[in-house]
PDB file of C-alpha atoms in Angstrom:
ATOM      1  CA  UNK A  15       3.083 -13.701 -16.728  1.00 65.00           C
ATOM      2  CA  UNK A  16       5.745 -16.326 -16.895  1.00 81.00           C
ATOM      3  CA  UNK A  17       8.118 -13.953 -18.922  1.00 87.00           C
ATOM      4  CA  UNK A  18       7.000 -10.546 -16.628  1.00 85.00           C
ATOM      5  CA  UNK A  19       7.962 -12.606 -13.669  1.00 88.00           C
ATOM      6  CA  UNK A  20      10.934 -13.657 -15.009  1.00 92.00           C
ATOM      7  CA  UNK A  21      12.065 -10.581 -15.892  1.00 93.00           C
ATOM      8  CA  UNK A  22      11.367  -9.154 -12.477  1.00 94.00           C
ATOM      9  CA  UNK A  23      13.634 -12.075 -10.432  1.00 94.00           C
ATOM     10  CA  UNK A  24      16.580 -11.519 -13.013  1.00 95.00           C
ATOM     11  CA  UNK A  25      16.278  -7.736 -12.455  1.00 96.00           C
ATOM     12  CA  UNK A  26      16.760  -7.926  -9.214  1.00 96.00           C
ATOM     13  CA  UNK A  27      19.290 -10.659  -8.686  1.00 96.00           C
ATOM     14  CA  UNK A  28      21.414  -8.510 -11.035  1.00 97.00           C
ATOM     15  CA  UNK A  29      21.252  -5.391  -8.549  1.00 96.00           C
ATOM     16  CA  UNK A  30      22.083  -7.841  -5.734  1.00 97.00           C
ATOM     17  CA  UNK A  31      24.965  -9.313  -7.622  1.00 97.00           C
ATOM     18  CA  UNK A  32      25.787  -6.183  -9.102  1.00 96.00           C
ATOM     19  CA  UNK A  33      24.938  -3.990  -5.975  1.00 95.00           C
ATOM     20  CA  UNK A  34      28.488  -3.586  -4.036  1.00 96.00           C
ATOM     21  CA  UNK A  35      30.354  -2.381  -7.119  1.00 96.00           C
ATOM     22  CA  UNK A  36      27.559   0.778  -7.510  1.00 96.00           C
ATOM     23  CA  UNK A  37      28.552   3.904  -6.919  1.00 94.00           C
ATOM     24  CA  UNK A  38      25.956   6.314  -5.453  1.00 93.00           C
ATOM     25  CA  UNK A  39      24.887   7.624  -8.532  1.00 94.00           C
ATOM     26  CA  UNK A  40      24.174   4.259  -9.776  1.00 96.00           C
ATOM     27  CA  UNK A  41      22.142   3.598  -6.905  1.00 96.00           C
ATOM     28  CA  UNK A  42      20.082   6.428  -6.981  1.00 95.00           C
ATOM     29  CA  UNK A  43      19.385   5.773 -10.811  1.00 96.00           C
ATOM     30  CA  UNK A  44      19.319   2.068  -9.901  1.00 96.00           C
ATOM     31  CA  UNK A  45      16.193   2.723  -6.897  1.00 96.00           C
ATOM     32  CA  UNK A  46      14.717   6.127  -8.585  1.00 96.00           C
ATOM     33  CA  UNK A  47      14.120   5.218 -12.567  1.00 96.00           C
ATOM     34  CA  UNK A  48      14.683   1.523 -12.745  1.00 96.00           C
ATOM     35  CA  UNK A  49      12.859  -0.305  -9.657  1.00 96.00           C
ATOM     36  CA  UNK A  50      10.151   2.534  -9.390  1.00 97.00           C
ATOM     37  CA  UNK A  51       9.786   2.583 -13.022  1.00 95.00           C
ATOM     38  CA  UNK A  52       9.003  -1.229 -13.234  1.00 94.00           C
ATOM     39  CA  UNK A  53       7.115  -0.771  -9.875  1.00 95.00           C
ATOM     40  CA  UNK A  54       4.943   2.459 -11.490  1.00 94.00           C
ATOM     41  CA  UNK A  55       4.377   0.269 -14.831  1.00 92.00           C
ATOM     42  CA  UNK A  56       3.095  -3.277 -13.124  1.00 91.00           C
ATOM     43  CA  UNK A  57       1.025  -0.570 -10.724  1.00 89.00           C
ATOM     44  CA  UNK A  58      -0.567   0.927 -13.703  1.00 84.00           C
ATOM     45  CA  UNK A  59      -2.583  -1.539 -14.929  1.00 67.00           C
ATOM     46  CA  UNK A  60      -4.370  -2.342 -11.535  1.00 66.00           C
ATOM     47  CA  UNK A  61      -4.666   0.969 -10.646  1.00 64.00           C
ATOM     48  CA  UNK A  62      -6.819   1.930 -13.789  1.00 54.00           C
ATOM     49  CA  UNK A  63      -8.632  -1.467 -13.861  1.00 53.00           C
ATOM     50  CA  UNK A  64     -10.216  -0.578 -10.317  1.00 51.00           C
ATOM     51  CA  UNK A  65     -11.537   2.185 -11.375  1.00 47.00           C
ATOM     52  CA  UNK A  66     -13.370   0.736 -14.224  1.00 45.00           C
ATOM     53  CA  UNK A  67     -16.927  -0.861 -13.674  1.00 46.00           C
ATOM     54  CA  UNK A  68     -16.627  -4.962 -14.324  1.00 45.00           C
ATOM     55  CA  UNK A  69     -18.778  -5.006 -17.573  1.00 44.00           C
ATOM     56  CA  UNK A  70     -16.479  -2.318 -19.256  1.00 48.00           C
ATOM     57  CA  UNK A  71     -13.173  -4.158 -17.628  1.00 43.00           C
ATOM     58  CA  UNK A  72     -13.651  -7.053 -20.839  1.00 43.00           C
ATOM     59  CA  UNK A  73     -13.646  -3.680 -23.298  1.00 44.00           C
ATOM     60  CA  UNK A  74     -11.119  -1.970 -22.028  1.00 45.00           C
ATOM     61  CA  UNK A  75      -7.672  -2.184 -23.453  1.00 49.00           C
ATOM     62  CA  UNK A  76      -4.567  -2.649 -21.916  1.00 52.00           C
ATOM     63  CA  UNK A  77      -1.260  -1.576 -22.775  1.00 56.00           C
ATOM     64  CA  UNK A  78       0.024  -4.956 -22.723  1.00 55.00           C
ATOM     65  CA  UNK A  79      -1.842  -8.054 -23.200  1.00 53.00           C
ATOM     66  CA  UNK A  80      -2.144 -10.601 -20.615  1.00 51.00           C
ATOM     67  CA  UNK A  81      -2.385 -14.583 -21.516  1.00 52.00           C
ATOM     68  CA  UNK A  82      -4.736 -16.078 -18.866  1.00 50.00           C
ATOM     69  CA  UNK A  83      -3.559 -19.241 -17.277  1.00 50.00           C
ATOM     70  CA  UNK A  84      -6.804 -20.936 -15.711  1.00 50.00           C
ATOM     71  CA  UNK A  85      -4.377 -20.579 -12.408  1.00 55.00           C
ATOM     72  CA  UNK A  86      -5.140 -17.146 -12.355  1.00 52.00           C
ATOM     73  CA  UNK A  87      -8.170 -16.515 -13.983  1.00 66.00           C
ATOM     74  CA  UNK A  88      -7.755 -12.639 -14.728  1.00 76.00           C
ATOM     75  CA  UNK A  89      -5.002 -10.317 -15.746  1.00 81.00           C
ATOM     76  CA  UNK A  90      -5.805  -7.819 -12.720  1.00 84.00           C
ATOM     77  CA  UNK A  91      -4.566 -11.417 -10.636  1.00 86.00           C
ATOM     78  CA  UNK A  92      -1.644 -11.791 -12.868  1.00 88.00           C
ATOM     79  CA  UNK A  93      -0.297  -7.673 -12.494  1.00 87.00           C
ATOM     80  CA  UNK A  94      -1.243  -8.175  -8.777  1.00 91.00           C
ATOM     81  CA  UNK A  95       1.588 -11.198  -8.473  1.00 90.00           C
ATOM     82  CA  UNK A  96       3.961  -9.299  -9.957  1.00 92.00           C
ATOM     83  CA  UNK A  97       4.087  -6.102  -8.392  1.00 93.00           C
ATOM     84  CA  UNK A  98       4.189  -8.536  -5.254  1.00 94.00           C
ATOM     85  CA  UNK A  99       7.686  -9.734  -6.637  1.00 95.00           C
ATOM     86  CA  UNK A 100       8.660  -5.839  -6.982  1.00 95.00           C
ATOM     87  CA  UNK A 101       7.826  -5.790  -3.350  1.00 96.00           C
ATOM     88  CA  UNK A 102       9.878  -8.950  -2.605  1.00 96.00           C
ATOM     89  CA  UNK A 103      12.546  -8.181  -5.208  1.00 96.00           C
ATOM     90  CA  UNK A 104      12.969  -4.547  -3.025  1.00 96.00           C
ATOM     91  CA  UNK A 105      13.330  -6.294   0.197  1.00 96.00           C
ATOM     92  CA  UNK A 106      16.189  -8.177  -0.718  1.00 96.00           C
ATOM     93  CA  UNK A 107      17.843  -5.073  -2.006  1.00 96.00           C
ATOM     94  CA  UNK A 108      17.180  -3.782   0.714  1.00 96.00           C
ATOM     95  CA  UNK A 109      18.042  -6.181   3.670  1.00 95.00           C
ATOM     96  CA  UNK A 110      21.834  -6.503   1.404  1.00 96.00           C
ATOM     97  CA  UNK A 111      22.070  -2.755   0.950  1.00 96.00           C
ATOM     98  CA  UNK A 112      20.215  -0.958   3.435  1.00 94.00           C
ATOM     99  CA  UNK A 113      23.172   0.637   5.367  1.00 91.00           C
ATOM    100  CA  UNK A 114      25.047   1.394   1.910  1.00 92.00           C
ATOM    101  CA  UNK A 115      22.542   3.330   1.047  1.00 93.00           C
ATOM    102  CA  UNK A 116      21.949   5.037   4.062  1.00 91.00           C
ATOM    103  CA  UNK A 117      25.659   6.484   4.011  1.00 89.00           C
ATOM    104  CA  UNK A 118      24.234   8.123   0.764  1.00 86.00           C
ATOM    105  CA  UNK A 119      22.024  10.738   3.273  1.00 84.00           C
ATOM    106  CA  UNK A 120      25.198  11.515   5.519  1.00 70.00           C
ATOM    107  CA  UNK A 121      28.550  13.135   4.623  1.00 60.00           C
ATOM    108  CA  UNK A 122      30.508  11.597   7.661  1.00 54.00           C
ATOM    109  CA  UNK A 123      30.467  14.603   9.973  1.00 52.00           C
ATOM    110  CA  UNK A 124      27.539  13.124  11.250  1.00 51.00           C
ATOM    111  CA  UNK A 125      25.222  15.858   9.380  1.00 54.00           C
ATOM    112  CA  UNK A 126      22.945  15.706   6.438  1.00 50.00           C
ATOM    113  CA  UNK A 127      24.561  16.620   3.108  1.00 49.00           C
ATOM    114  CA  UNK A 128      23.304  19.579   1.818  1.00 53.00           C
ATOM    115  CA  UNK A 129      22.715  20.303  -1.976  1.00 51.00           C
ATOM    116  CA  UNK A 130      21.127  22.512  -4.246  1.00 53.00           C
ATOM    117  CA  UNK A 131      18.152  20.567  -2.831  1.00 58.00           C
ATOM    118  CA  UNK A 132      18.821  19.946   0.973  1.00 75.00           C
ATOM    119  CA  UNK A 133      17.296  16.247   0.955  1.00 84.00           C
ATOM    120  CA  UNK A 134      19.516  13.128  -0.230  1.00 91.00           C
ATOM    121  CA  UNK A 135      17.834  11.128  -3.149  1.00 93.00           C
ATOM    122  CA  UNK A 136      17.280   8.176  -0.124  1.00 94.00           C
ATOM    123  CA  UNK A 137      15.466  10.016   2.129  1.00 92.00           C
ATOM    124  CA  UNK A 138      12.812  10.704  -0.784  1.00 93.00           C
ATOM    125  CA  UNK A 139      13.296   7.133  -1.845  1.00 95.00           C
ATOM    126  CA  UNK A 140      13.298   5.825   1.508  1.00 94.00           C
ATOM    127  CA  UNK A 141       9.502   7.608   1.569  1.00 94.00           C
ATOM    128  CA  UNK A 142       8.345   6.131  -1.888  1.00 95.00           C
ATOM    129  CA  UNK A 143       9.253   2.925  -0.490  1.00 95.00           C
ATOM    130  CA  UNK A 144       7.452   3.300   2.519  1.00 95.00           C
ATOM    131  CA  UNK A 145       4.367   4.859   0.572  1.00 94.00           C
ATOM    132  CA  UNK A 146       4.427   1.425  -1.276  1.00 95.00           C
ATOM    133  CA  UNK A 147       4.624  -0.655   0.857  1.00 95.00           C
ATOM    134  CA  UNK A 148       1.508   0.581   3.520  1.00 95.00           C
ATOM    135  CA  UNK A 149      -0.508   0.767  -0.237  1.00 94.00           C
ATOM    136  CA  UNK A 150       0.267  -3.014  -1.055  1.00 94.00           C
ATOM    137  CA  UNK A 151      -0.277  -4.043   3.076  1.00 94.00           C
ATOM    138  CA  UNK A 152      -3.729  -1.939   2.925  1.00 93.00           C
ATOM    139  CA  UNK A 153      -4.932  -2.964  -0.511  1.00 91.00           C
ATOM    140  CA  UNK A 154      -8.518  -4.020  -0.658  1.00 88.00           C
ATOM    141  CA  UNK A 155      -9.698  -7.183  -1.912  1.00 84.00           C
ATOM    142  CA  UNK A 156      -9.934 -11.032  -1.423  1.00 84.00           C
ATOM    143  CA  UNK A 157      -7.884 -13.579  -1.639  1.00 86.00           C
ATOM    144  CA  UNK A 158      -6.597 -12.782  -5.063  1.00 84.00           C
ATOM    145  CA  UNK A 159      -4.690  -9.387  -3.044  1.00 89.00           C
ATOM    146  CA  UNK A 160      -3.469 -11.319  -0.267  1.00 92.00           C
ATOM    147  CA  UNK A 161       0.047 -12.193  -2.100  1.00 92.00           C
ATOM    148  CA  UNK A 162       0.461  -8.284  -2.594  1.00 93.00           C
ATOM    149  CA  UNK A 163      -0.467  -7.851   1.025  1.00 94.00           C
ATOM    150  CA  UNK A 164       1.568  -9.950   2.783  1.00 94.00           C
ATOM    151  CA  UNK A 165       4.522  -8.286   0.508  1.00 94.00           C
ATOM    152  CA  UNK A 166       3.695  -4.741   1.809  1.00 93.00           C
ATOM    153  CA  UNK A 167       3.225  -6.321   4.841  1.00 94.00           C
ATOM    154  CA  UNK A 168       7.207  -7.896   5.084  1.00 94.00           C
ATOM    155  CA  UNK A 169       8.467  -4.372   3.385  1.00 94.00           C
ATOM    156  CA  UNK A 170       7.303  -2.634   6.237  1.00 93.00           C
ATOM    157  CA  UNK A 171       8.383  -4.700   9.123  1.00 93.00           C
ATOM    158  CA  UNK A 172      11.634  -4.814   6.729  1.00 91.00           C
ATOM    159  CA  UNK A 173      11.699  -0.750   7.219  1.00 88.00           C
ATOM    160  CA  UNK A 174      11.239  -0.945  11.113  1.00 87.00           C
ATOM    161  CA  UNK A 175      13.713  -3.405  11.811  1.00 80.00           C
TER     162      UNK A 175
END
């Protein structure tokens, strides 16, 4: 998990250092393949574990496998933290790019860009990101969910400030 984690913070301390040289279409690559790929992947695995009965969760095989630190005493825990970082990781994007990228939806008439598909690539984003974060603030479970809760919980109020 050390590594994973890792991985995550440097990914997204390179789009913040990165982030005001971007162009558009970087960004919308950046937001639409990178971050919701890594967010899709760590999602994945906890998705599909919750939907397997606890006796057949020791059989079942996972795509990647998970060294269990006595910390956190299960790799469901482990994919749980990190998608929490993804959370965290797209907050700070988002609190040092928000109004960058919301030029991206207008022209600067004042009206909506139109294309050959009428809605900007943020707008859809901007509705991923809210889908993920009410999924992480209403996940069900103990105290072993409450990291990935309290991350939803700061994207949203993030998105209503």
């Amino acid at each position: 998990p050390e590594v994973r984690n890792c991985s995550v913070n440097t990914l997204f301390s390179c789009i913040v250092g990165r982030g005001p040289t971007f162009t558009e279409s970087q960004w919308e690559s950046c937001i639409c393949k990178t971050v919701f790929g890594v967010y899709d992947a760590v999602t994945s695995d906890t998705e599909n574990s919750e939907e397997v009965p606890n006796e057949e969760k020791s059989k079942k095989k996972s795509r990647y496998q998970v060294s269990v630190h006595h910390s956190r005493d299960s790799a469901d825990k482990q994919w749980l933290a990190t998608q929490a970082l993804v959370l965290r990781g797209l907050c700070r994007v988002l609190r040092n790019f928000f109004s960058s990228l919301l030029q991206t939806t207008d022209d600067g008439t004042g009206s909506v860009r139109e294309g050959q598909d009428d809605t900007p690539w943020f707008d859809k984003a901007w509705s991923r990101i809210l889908g993920f974060a009410y999924e992480a603030s209403t996940h069900v479970g103990g105290r072993d969910t409450l990291e990935l809760r309290n991350a939803g919980v700061e994207l949203l109020v993030l998105c209503n400030q």
